[in-house]
Every structure is written in C-alpha cells, then in structure tokens.
C-alpha cells in the first residue's frame, strides 16, 4: 500500500525534469477527467454490506463483496476489527481473495464475527470501504417443558405467553395455531398477537376458544421457524357473563425510528364487551401517511418524517370504561450529504479547501482520511499545495445510526499554458450589445493573460475590459469591432496563444408588445408579441408567468402558441383559471441576444376559501363561528354558506342552519343553530359571488356542544319470564347520538297494576337493555306497569310509554302422575302421563337413559308442549332396560320429577336379509320367492315379510305383507321395477334384499344385510 505513493511523486519529477529550461512549451500533467490512459485512483462500485450467516446454514462459506473502478486496476486488502487479514498465513487459513471479494470458508463464530473493511489502492492512492458487520444468526428450539393450562371464565380476558427461545437477530415475527398446523388463529378485534413479545391476547374469552394453542416464532433473517409446546386454554361457563371495563395489556413503548422508515405502534385491551381501539396524536393530527391495521390495534406509519414525531395515544373503550396509554415517537435520521467532496486538479503552490457537510439526527460528526490514514483536522485546508498533497481523500460522516463515506482524488499539477482542450472560439455579438470572449488555457502556475485584435495589443478602456480570469469584455459593440482576436498566456513554464473571431449581428427588438388583459374564469385571453431580428439568426419566443417558464407542451390544456409567422410569438390562454393571473413576460431570443416585454392578466372568478374558521362561543344547540375573509378574486363576495359534520355523518358535510338565515358577504361571524347537544362537530365556510361559489375553508377544530337533558326515551319496553320472585324488564337502548351528555343511564320505574306507588331504580350502563328486579315479596305471574326514561349529567328525559309486564312464574310444584309406556320396537318406545293440574305449565321434559350403563348425566331428553301428555322416544338400544322420568317446566324453571318408569326395548330384528332364490313369470304376474330368515338367539323371531314394489327412481311404493316365503306381483311393461324384501319382527324390520324386473325379465339380485353394510363401512374407514 505505502510503496505506491513515492512512485506517484517520481512521475511528477520526471515530467518536470524532462523539459529543457526556458522552452516555449513544456509537457503538461495528464487530464485525468477526460483521458483514461492517464489513470485515476480507486472509486468503489460495490462495497461490503452487513451480513447475517445462519449457524445451521448448509452453505459452508460467506462472500463479502468489494469492487473498485481504477486505472491501473486496484489491489485489495481486508481488515477484521481493524486488523489486516493475510489469507496466506496459517492463522487466516479460512480466508481467500477472489478479485476484490473476501471468501470465508467454513466460518466459525468465535473467529469470524466482527466488522470488516475493504481497502482498494493503486499508484494514485488508497480508499477504505464502509464497515460491514458479520453476525451469526440462530433461533433455538422452544423449551421442552410442558406448558400449564390456562383456565379462565367466559367473558374474561386471557393472555397466553409465547416466551420465545434465545435467538439472534432480534427481529422475530409471531403467529399462533389452534390444535393443529396449519390452523392459524385469525386476528380480529377480539384476538391479537403482539409482534414484540409474541403473546396471544384474547379480550373476551368464548366457549369456542377452547383448545390447544402453540406459538410459532419465525426469523426472516435465517429463514427458520420453531413451534412451542401446546398451551391448553380451558374456558369455564359463567352465566350470566360479567362485564369488565377496558384494560390495556399491550402498550407500545417510547420508540425511536429513522426518517424514511416504516414503524408500527401496537395497543390491545382486554374487556367485555370487546373494547374498541382509537388512536390520536396529542400534539397534532395523525400523519397523512398512517394506516390502521388488525382491527385498529396497529398504527402503521409509512415513510416517517421528522414532523411525524411526537406524543401518540391509544384509547381502549367499552361500555364499562376506558383505558389510555401514551408514549413518545422520536424520529431521528441516518447521515446524508449536504455537500460532498469531488475529485479535482489544482495548481502546484495554490491553496485549496475541501468542503464536506452532512445532516442527520443526531448531527453527524465529520472526520477525514487520506489514503486510508486518519487526518487530525476538522476542516481540510491545504496551503501552498505540493505534489505530495495528491492522493485519495475520504470524508466520513457518522452518528450512532450509521456511517457514510465520500471519496475524491486531489491531483496537484504544474504545466505550461495550453489551449488544446479550450481554444478561443468564434463569437457572435449583437450591435450595441455586450460580448465576453473567454480565455481559459490549462496552466499551472496561473498564467498572465494579454489580448490583441489583429496586430493591435489591447488594454482596458471605457469599452474594453480584461477580467482577472483572462476573459475579454466589449461594451456597446459596433461593426468596427468585428475581426480576429488573440489571447496570449504565459507562466514560468512556458507560453501559448489562441485566436478566435468576433462577428456583429443586428440586435433583436420588440415590435409588438403584450397588453394588459382582464377576463373571467373560463374565458380565453390573448397576449401579443412580435420582434425584429438579424435575418441570419433563428428567433425563439419564450413565455413566462411571474418568472416561471411556461412549458407549452406540458401545459397545452391552457396555453397555445398559434403559428402566425416566424417573427410572432402570440400566446393564447384557454379556459383561464385564477391560477393563470399574473405578469406574463415575452422573451424574444436569438443565439446572440434576447429582449423582453411584459403585461398583466387579471382573472376574475369565484371567491377564495375563507381562513381561520373557529368557534367563539357555544351552548347546547348553538355555536358562534368566526372566520377571516378569503380573496374575493376581483368580484365582491355576496354571501356565505356554513356547513357542518359530526361523527354520525360519516364524513359527509351538510348545510347548517344559521342565524341570521342569510349570511351576507361582509360578515365574518354567524351563529349555527339546531345542533345536537354533547356532539362533536366540525365546521367550514364557503363564499359565493356573482361568478360562482369558491372552495370551502379548511375544517375548524372539533368542538363539542354543551350537555342537555335527554329528549329521547328508550323504546320497545317489554319483559317477563325469569325465575321465581323476579320482575324482568327489557328495552331497546337509546342510540349514542341521543345521549346529549356525559354519565348517561336509565331510570326504570314500575308498580303493580293495582298499586299507586312507583318503584324507581337506576341503571348506569348506557348499553344496558334489561333489568331484573328480585324481591321475595313479588307474587308470581302478576301484572306490573313499567316505564323507563333516560338521564345524563345535565338532567332527566321524558318517560317512555307505559308497558304491561308480568312477573316471573313459579316453577311447577307437582310432578306428572300415572306415568306409563311401552316399547314399540328395538329402538323406540311410547310414554304417556296425566297432565299436571297446576296453571302455567309451558311444557314437559322427558329424560331417559339406559339402566346400569348410562348415568343420569348422560341421559337423552325430549321436550313437548304443555298441551300434550305423551311422546315417542327414539335412538334407544335394543333389548335394554331404560329408566324414564317426566317433569313439567315453565319460564321459572323445572318442577319435580315423576316416579321413574322402566321399559325394556324389544330384541333387534334379524341382521340377515332374505335370500331371493328365484322368480317365475305366470302370465301377467311374476312369482318371487326367498329362503326363510333364520334369526340369531338374541334377535326377535320373524312374524311376517314386507315386500315393497316400486318403479325405479320413483318414491311412490306399494307395500305387500305375507306370512309365506314367496309372493305374486303384477308385471308392468312401462319400465324397470324394484322389489325389496325384508323380514318384520316386533323389534322392527330387518335387512333388505332387492331384485329388479324389466318387461318380463329379471335383471339383478342384491342382498343388503346389516353385516355386509358394516363390513363395507369398515373397509372404507381402513382405506
């Protein structure tokens, strides 16, 4: 690395010593900007980046990339934590270089983790890349310990802890599965997975949440996921469900993010009813680049800017209460360049200051390096440059978020003057105008400059000036100034000259200037412009509005340049709008000179938007608004219209009623009337004049009207039912927009129909829809008059209409008597009883269970109405004794059970189907015969056979009964008929045999026994 620098100095000395003293022209230093044969120092095209290597990766190598553009090509070295890597040494046997890339073979965390830098160098200098961190990523398995079950009452909230295993890096994502993969937990307003902790939150547990839960942790950095052991969630039934206020359990912390990044803040609450999440920014509005996700539990901010920082608050709300949380979002910034250094050539012995500045948050610190070595300077000022000052310079800006590099090459040179790359040019100048002829030779040290015209040496005068940089300026140009001009340059290394010429043209003049115009919005305006110019030159007309050039191609919707000859630049302004008013300037321009002329366009139109709309005063139903007048756009404002919106209007603006009803154009204050109490409103004002209605103002800040007693009573007052000694009252709650104030609730009043004194109770839940009054003295099934009114912090509202509600019945006190029954088959029985004489019996419950096998808890039940006193029981087991009991019930509950009845079901029908052994045609009949069914010991004996005769694919059937093992059936010629034969017993009908008959021929015989069906089912299950 260090050997290259003396070689660069040696080249400079050789170039100087190779020219004889006093020569007119010496060899110059090569121009490294334009001639690649000269060469240049390294410039990075690819630098190493932060890398995470998975510890379980099947790849056994890591590649750190580095490539620099340089002539001659760069040589490369690498460092790890500042120590140079030598791939040829035994200590660094895992390393290899491929071009500029560093290959790490069979990487080991203890040896190879750290910060890597790439060094690229050639004869012009050395540069160091940005640092890249190599880390080893891992994600261990979850603990194998069994997770404890979580028991919770229905209606309460639950938190299932993920407890992710050790891992690196920290960025994990989390999901949960229920019972088996891949049944993922759907996220909604009731369920939430924190992407910070991985925990699963259920705001209100339901019976359907029962199951086994597993947390999945995934690392995108190493493409790996792991599963936790299952966590059983066991909800316990609780009737009725209790209500719980909102309780925030997921609270976003104070957060720092960087400009341009995305950030997500999360909030979630437990509670019953399920809370709603609302977000706000306490020191301003939510940024326009925000999005609410996951049922508003996530506030996502895109492309964060500095102004998005501040105090954010999430609010969880349900009918039982609210909970709040706020934290600070700080927005900082990665360093970025404001001014960066650039490669340059400077004269030997001159002074040069390298300027470099960056911005960021916190403010970045600036440091310098030359050829990879740090410089102890905050500002790089080089005085009296020497050849040794040449090299590769790097400015480095860093804060705790990162580091950026800017690289430039400084080349110090000395040479005699030369005009090879920049000769004096042929110049055109307008008559009576001004011209500057440049003289810019390449030379170091800086040369002295002189000029001549033809053979006459020039010096400064009232019309001619030679500038410090060597340029020649001529004022009030005349035809006599035309001719050949030569610039002479000389320094201590030699001299040179270059000749150019000056030609004088006629000056450009405006012959038709634009005139002031006055139009109305939508009309067309014309701006005229014409000019005379030198016939040898082309002329172009350029228009600008208030100093901004008009692009006729991009803005052709409103601007057009009609073709009226080459010396005319007329501008047509189509469908003029307010934004088109201003000063229009026509510029007539040739390659030599230009001239301008201006005129004003006045556009009259609808008024501009009023400003500063705000509430000055407010009451329950009125607010007084004040605003500032907007621009009248050259037509007096005739009236104002005031609009408003509230939360229930879903962002739709409506015209508000005002006092006075017509708000005149000279007003800046009005009262909005007929508003709803205790409601948040926004207002805006729209101005109108004779030319139309303007844009609305910006909305006012939200203002809530004052509270007022309610005027709406609950509707649908009703009730009844419940348990003994209760009066249940129900109603439809008042909608939220009619609360009219804080602390909203209900006053429920009731009295016996014959009574005179009302009992009043207060219900403080605004969402409540029922009230149960319990009193041992309440007589059953008694008429009550009930009425309900609403109240809030400002007072009470009117009562609802009075409703007639009955108190709860008493549960039946008597049991059904004379219960009896019989078995109908192997699986059915009939039960009957004497009705209970007690009034208000809603129905009967019949419970039955198999004796000695089933407990009463596993009993089946049948419910019949109070008008019936018998029922059929089914789904019983054959040849079994069943216990049966009956009890009456009503809305108050169940009465006592009857005496228990025991019924033994019949033996089952035979499992064997009849085997059809033949069929014979006898004229118009067919004789079908079968073998008698032989029953098993535990089966009921055959009493007869049932034969079903039907047309194929039709449900209409003929039933025949026979005590023999054959039957004669009529033959039909109109298609295929199906014959089904089954044995019939007291326990029911047995398995079926089937035969098809078509126009006098037997097609097939099928036997469908219960045993065959069972075997077929088992085979299907095994498949």
Tab-separated table of N, CA and C in Angstrom, residues 617-711:
chain	number	residue	atom	x	y	z
A	617	UNK	N	-68.040	30.862	20.638
A	617	UNK	CA	-68.932	30.630	21.781
A	617	UNK	C	-69.802	29.434	21.442
A	618	UNK	N	-70.333	28.742	22.464
A	618	UNK	CA	-71.180	27.590	22.206
A	618	UNK	C	-72.142	27.380	23.362
A	619	UNK	N	-73.260	26.716	23.036
A	619	UNK	CA	-74.260	26.329	24.041
A	619	UNK	C	-74.684	24.901	23.710
A	620	UNK	N	-75.866	24.492	24.245
A	620	UNK	CA	-76.301	23.122	23.997
A	620	UNK	C	-76.583	22.865	22.519
A	621	UNK	N	-77.192	23.811	21.827
A	621	UNK	CA	-77.634	23.579	20.451
A	621	UNK	C	-77.097	24.613	19.465
A	622	UNK	N	-76.302	25.585	19.944
A	622	UNK	CA	-75.807	26.648	19.058
A	622	UNK	C	-74.311	26.829	19.242
A	623	UNK	N	-73.644	27.262	18.164
A	623	UNK	CA	-72.258	27.718	18.271
A	623	UNK	C	-72.106	28.996	17.457
A	624	UNK	N	-71.241	29.883	17.916
A	624	UNK	CA	-70.940	31.102	17.167
A	624	UNK	C	-69.588	30.924	16.493
A	625	UNK	N	-69.589	31.064	15.165
A	625	UNK	CA	-68.378	30.877	14.363
A	625	UNK	C	-67.804	32.218	13.954
A	626	UNK	N	-66.477	32.253	13.834
A	626	UNK	CA	-65.792	33.424	13.294
A	626	UNK	C	-64.785	32.943	12.260
A	627	UNK	N	-64.567	33.750	11.230
A	627	UNK	CA	-63.617	33.391	10.177
A	627	UNK	C	-63.004	34.651	9.590
A	628	UNK	N	-62.008	34.478	8.771
A	628	UNK	CA	-61.375	35.602	8.065
A	628	UNK	C	-61.728	35.492	6.588
A	629	UNK	N	-61.942	36.657	5.979
A	629	UNK	CA	-62.330	36.688	4.572
A	629	UNK	C	-61.212	36.127	3.696
A	630	UNK	N	-61.614	35.386	2.671
A	630	UNK	CA	-60.663	34.945	1.664
A	630	UNK	C	-60.605	35.980	0.542
A	631	UNK	N	-59.820	35.706	-0.486
A	631	UNK	CA	-59.725	36.616	-1.631
A	631	UNK	C	-61.065	36.682	-2.361
A	632	UNK	N	-61.487	37.909	-2.749
A	632	UNK	CA	-62.740	37.997	-3.500
A	632	UNK	C	-62.532	37.772	-4.989
A	633	UNK	N	-61.251	37.657	-5.402
A	633	UNK	CA	-60.907	37.396	-6.803
A	633	UNK	C	-61.589	38.392	-7.751
A	634	UNK	N	-61.531	39.648	-7.287
A	634	UNK	CA	-61.947	40.791	-8.123
A	634	UNK	C	-63.446	40.830	-8.405
A	635	UNK	N	-64.241	40.153	-7.555
A	635	UNK	CA	-65.700	40.253	-7.635
A	635	UNK	C	-66.221	40.164	-6.211
A	636	UNK	N	-66.940	41.165	-5.715
A	636	UNK	CA	-67.303	41.214	-4.284
A	636	UNK	C	-68.059	39.964	-3.836
A	637	UNK	N	-67.765	39.491	-2.603
A	637	UNK	CA	-68.457	38.336	-2.023
A	637	UNK	C	-69.885	38.748	-1.686
A	638	UNK	N	-70.854	37.931	-2.122
A	638	UNK	CA	-72.261	38.271	-1.900
A	638	UNK	C	-72.851	37.550	-0.695
A	639	UNK	N	-72.382	36.316	-0.385
A	639	UNK	CA	-72.935	35.593	0.768
A	639	UNK	C	-71.978	34.476	1.180
A	640	UNK	N	-72.245	33.967	2.399
A	640	UNK	CA	-71.502	32.822	2.919
A	640	UNK	C	-72.474	31.690	3.224
A	641	UNK	N	-72.000	30.458	3.038
A	641	UNK	CA	-72.757	29.269	3.413
A	641	UNK	C	-71.917	28.491	4.428
A	642	UNK	N	-72.538	28.068	5.536
A	642	UNK	CA	-71.825	27.350	6.595
A	642	UNK	C	-72.251	25.886	6.557
A	643	UNK	N	-71.254	24.988	6.592
A	643	UNK	CA	-71.504	23.550	6.568
A	643	UNK	C	-70.926	22.906	7.821
A	644	UNK	N	-71.492	21.756	8.198
A	644	UNK	CA	-71.018	21.063	9.405
A	644	UNK	C	-71.061	19.554	9.165
A	645	UNK	N	-70.341	18.844	10.027
A	645	UNK	CA	-70.389	17.380	10.024
A	645	UNK	C	-70.089	16.894	11.430
A	646	UNK	N	-70.609	15.693	11.756
A	646	UNK	CA	-70.297	15.061	13.041
A	646	UNK	C	-69.925	13.608	12.785
A	647	UNK	N	-69.636	12.876	13.858
A	647	UNK	CA	-69.154	11.501	13.699
A	647	UNK	C	-70.192	10.618	13.016
A	648	UNK	N	-71.479	10.873	13.255
A	648	UNK	CA	-72.519	10.014	12.685
A	648	UNK	C	-72.744	10.274	11.202
A	649	UNK	N	-72.234	11.398	10.686
A	649	UNK	CA	-72.484	11.736	9.281
A	649	UNK	C	-71.501	11.064	8.342
A	650	UNK	N	-70.521	10.305	8.925
A	650	UNK	CA	-69.558	9.554	8.112
A	650	UNK	C	-68.851	10.457	7.094
A	651	UNK	N	-68.313	11.560	7.597
A	651	UNK	CA	-67.504	12.486	6.799
A	651	UNK	C	-68.302	13.252	5.741
A	652	UNK	N	-69.631	13.176	5.764
A	652	UNK	CA	-70.444	13.899	4.783
A	652	UNK	C	-70.788	15.275	5.351
A	653	UNK	N	-70.492	16.328	4.585
A	653	UNK	CA	-70.798	17.689	5.006
A	653	UNK	C	-72.242	18.028	4.641
A	654	UNK	N	-72.928	18.741	5.521
A	654	UNK	CA	-74.298	19.190	5.234
A	654	UNK	C	-74.402	20.681	5.550
A	655	UNK	N	-75.344	21.322	4.882
A	655	UNK	CA	-75.564	22.746	5.124
A	655	UNK	C	-76.179	22.939	6.498
A	656	UNK	N	-75.621	23.859	7.266
A	656	UNK	CA	-76.101	24.106	8.621
A	656	UNK	C	-77.115	25.250	8.616
A	657	UNK	N	-78.034	25.203	9.590
A	657	UNK	CA	-78.966	26.322	9.801
A	657	UNK	C	-78.245	27.409	10.578
A	658	UNK	N	-78.458	28.660	10.180
A	658	UNK	CA	-77.718	29.759	10.806
A	658	UNK	C	-78.647	30.874	11.229
A	659	UNK	N	-78.114	31.728	12.092
A	659	UNK	CA	-78.767	32.987	12.434
A	659	UNK	C	-77.722	34.093	12.279
A	660	UNK	N	-77.964	35.071	11.402
A	660	UNK	CA	-79.145	35.164	10.531
A	660	UNK	C	-79.160	34.055	9.482
A	661	UNK	N	-80.357	33.793	8.929
A	661	UNK	CA	-80.509	32.703	7.969
A	661	UNK	C	-79.643	32.929	6.742
A	662	UNK	N	-79.550	34.184	6.274
A	662	UNK	CA	-78.688	34.515	5.135
A	662	UNK	C	-77.482	35.289	5.652
A	663	UNK	N	-76.289	34.718	5.493
A	663	UNK	CA	-75.062	35.347	5.979
A	663	UNK	C	-74.481	36.162	4.832
A	664	UNK	N	-74.477	37.475	4.976
A	664	UNK	CA	-74.080	38.347	3.876
A	664	UNK	C	-72.565	38.373	3.697
A	665	UNK	N	-72.155	38.883	2.526
A	665	UNK	CA	-70.758	38.801	2.134
A	665	UNK	C	-69.809	39.646	2.960
A	666	UNK	N	-70.318	40.639	3.698
A	666	UNK	CA	-69.418	41.458	4.521
A	666	UNK	C	-69.289	40.920	5.945
A	667	UNK	N	-69.955	39.773	6.234
A	667	UNK	CA	-69.926	39.207	7.591
A	667	UNK	C	-68.666	38.362	7.784
A	668	UNK	N	-68.221	38.299	9.032
A	668	UNK	CA	-67.128	37.398	9.396
A	668	UNK	C	-67.488	36.631	10.663
A	669	UNK	N	-68.799	36.572	10.968
A	669	UNK	CA	-69.261	35.865	12.154
A	669	UNK	C	-70.728	35.492	11.941
A	670	UNK	N	-71.134	34.295	12.428
A	670	UNK	CA	-72.521	33.862	12.350
A	670	UNK	C	-72.742	32.798	13.412
A	671	UNK	N	-74.023	32.560	13.748
A	671	UNK	CA	-74.383	31.548	14.738
A	671	UNK	C	-75.037	30.367	14.045
A	672	UNK	N	-74.499	29.166	14.304
A	672	UNK	CA	-75.089	27.934	13.779
A	672	UNK	C	-76.087	27.418	14.813
A	673	UNK	N	-77.315	27.121	14.383
A	673	UNK	CA	-78.382	26.726	15.299
A	673	UNK	C	-78.836	25.303	14.980
A	674	UNK	N	-79.725	24.797	15.846
A	674	UNK	CA	-80.362	23.477	15.681
A	674	UNK	C	-79.338	22.350	15.665
A	675	UNK	N	-78.327	22.455	16.507
A	675	UNK	CA	-77.353	21.374	16.631
A	675	UNK	C	-77.788	20.393	17.713
A	676	UNK	N	-77.121	19.262	17.780
A	676	UNK	CA	-77.431	18.229	18.767
A	676	UNK	C	-76.513	18.427	19.977
A	677	UNK	N	-77.059	18.427	21.191
A	677	UNK	CA	-76.212	18.608	22.381
A	677	UNK	C	-75.166	17.499	22.515
A	678	UNK	N	-74.058	17.870	23.154
A	678	UNK	CA	-72.990	16.924	23.528
A	678	UNK	C	-72.516	16.114	22.315
A	679	UNK	N	-72.309	16.814	21.206
A	679	UNK	CA	-71.875	16.175	19.960
A	679	UNK	C	-70.693	16.946	19.397
A	680	UNK	N	-69.676	16.201	18.955
A	680	UNK	CA	-68.506	16.838	18.368
A	680	UNK	C	-68.781	17.206	16.909
A	681	UNK	N	-68.536	18.474	16.584
A	681	UNK	CA	-68.777	18.986	15.243
A	681	UNK	C	-67.504	19.595	14.681
A	682	UNK	N	-67.447	19.609	13.353
A	682	UNK	CA	-66.505	20.440	12.630
A	682	UNK	C	-67.304	21.323	11.674
A	683	UNK	N	-66.778	22.514	11.427
A	683	UNK	CA	-67.487	23.478	10.585
A	683	UNK	C	-66.547	23.976	9.491
A	684	UNK	N	-67.128	24.358	8.380
A	684	UNK	CA	-66.376	25.034	7.327
A	684	UNK	C	-67.277	26.066	6.657
A	685	UNK	N	-66.645	27.049	6.018
A	685	UNK	CA	-67.374	28.177	5.440
A	685	UNK	C	-67.061	28.249	3.948
A	686	UNK	N	-68.108	28.506	3.147
A	686	UNK	CA	-67.974	28.604	1.697
A	686	UNK	C	-68.490	29.977	1.262
A	687	UNK	N	-67.688	30.687	0.461
A	687	UNK	CA	-68.070	32.028	-0.006
A	687	UNK	C	-68.591	31.953	-1.441
A	688	UNK	N	-69.505	32.896	-1.772
A	688	UNK	CA	-70.108	32.973	-3.115
A	688	UNK	C	-70.105	34.423	-3.584
A	689	UNK	N	-69.840	34.598	-4.891
A	689	UNK	CA	-70.044	35.924	-5.507
A	689	UNK	C	-70.803	35.719	-6.824
A	690	UNK	N	-70.920	36.778	-7.621
A	690	UNK	CA	-71.730	36.683	-8.842
A	690	UNK	C	-71.123	35.731	-9.868
A	691	UNK	N	-69.844	35.372	-9.677
A	691	UNK	CA	-69.192	34.491	-10.643
A	691	UNK	C	-69.178	33.033	-10.200
A	692	UNK	N	-69.721	32.739	-9.015
A	692	UNK	CA	-69.810	31.350	-8.583
A	692	UNK	C	-69.453	31.163	-7.118
A	693	UNK	N	-69.397	29.891	-6.715
A	693	UNK	CA	-69.087	29.505	-5.335
A	693	UNK	C	-67.660	28.970	-5.283
A	694	UNK	N	-66.904	29.461	-4.312
A	694	UNK	CA	-65.495	29.083	-4.198
A	694	UNK	C	-65.283	27.800	-3.421
A	695	UNK	N	-64.016	27.487	-3.200
A	695	UNK	CA	-63.662	26.300	-2.424
A	695	UNK	C	-63.980	26.525	-0.953
A	696	UNK	N	-64.325	25.449	-0.224
A	696	UNK	CA	-64.595	25.601	1.209
A	696	UNK	C	-63.315	25.869	1.988
A	697	UNK	N	-63.486	26.441	3.163
A	697	UNK	CA	-62.344	26.646	4.053
A	697	UNK	C	-61.865	25.320	4.608
A	698	UNK	N	-60.701	25.341	5.247
A	698	UNK	CA	-60.272	24.164	5.998
A	698	UNK	C	-61.217	23.961	7.177
A	699	UNK	N	-61.485	22.700	7.583
A	699	UNK	CA	-62.400	22.472	8.703
A	699	UNK	C	-61.878	23.114	9.984
A	700	UNK	N	-62.812	23.553	10.799
A	700	UNK	CA	-62.447	24.082	12.113
A	700	UNK	C	-61.987	22.946	13.012
A	701	UNK	N	-61.284	23.248	14.099
A	701	UNK	CA	-61.014	22.201	15.098
A	701	UNK	C	-62.331	21.635	15.630
A	702	UNK	N	-62.304	20.372	16.040
A	702	UNK	CA	-63.525	19.747	16.564
A	702	UNK	C	-63.962	20.444	17.850
A	703	UNK	N	-65.260	20.712	17.940
A	703	UNK	CA	-65.841	21.326	19.131
A	703	UNK	C	-67.078	20.540	19.529
A	704	UNK	N	-67.234	20.307	20.837
A	704	UNK	CA	-68.392	19.566	21.336
A	704	UNK	C	-69.389	20.551	21.943
A	705	UNK	N	-70.648	20.441	21.515
A	705	UNK	CA	-71.697	21.286	22.090
A	705	UNK	C	-71.888	20.908	23.560
A	706	UNK	N	-72.502	21.823	24.328
A	706	UNK	CA	-72.699	21.577	25.757
A	706	UNK	C	-73.766	20.514	25.977
A	707	UNK	N	-73.762	19.935	27.175
A	707	UNK	CA	-74.701	18.868	27.503
A	707	UNK	C	-76.100	19.432	27.730
A	708	UNK	N	-77.106	18.570	27.524
A	708	UNK	CA	-78.510	18.921	27.729
A	708	UNK	C	-79.240	17.668	28.171
A	709	UNK	N	-80.323	17.781	28.962
A	709	UNK	CA	-81.065	16.574	29.345
A	709	UNK	C	-81.563	15.829	28.115
A	710	UNK	N	-81.647	14.497	28.193
A	710	UNK	CA	-82.110	13.720	27.033
A	710	UNK	C	-83.550	14.075	26.665
A	711	UNK	N	-83.870	13.873	25.405
A	711	UNK	CA	-85.260	14.084	24.946
A	711	UNK	C	-85.825	12.804	24.344
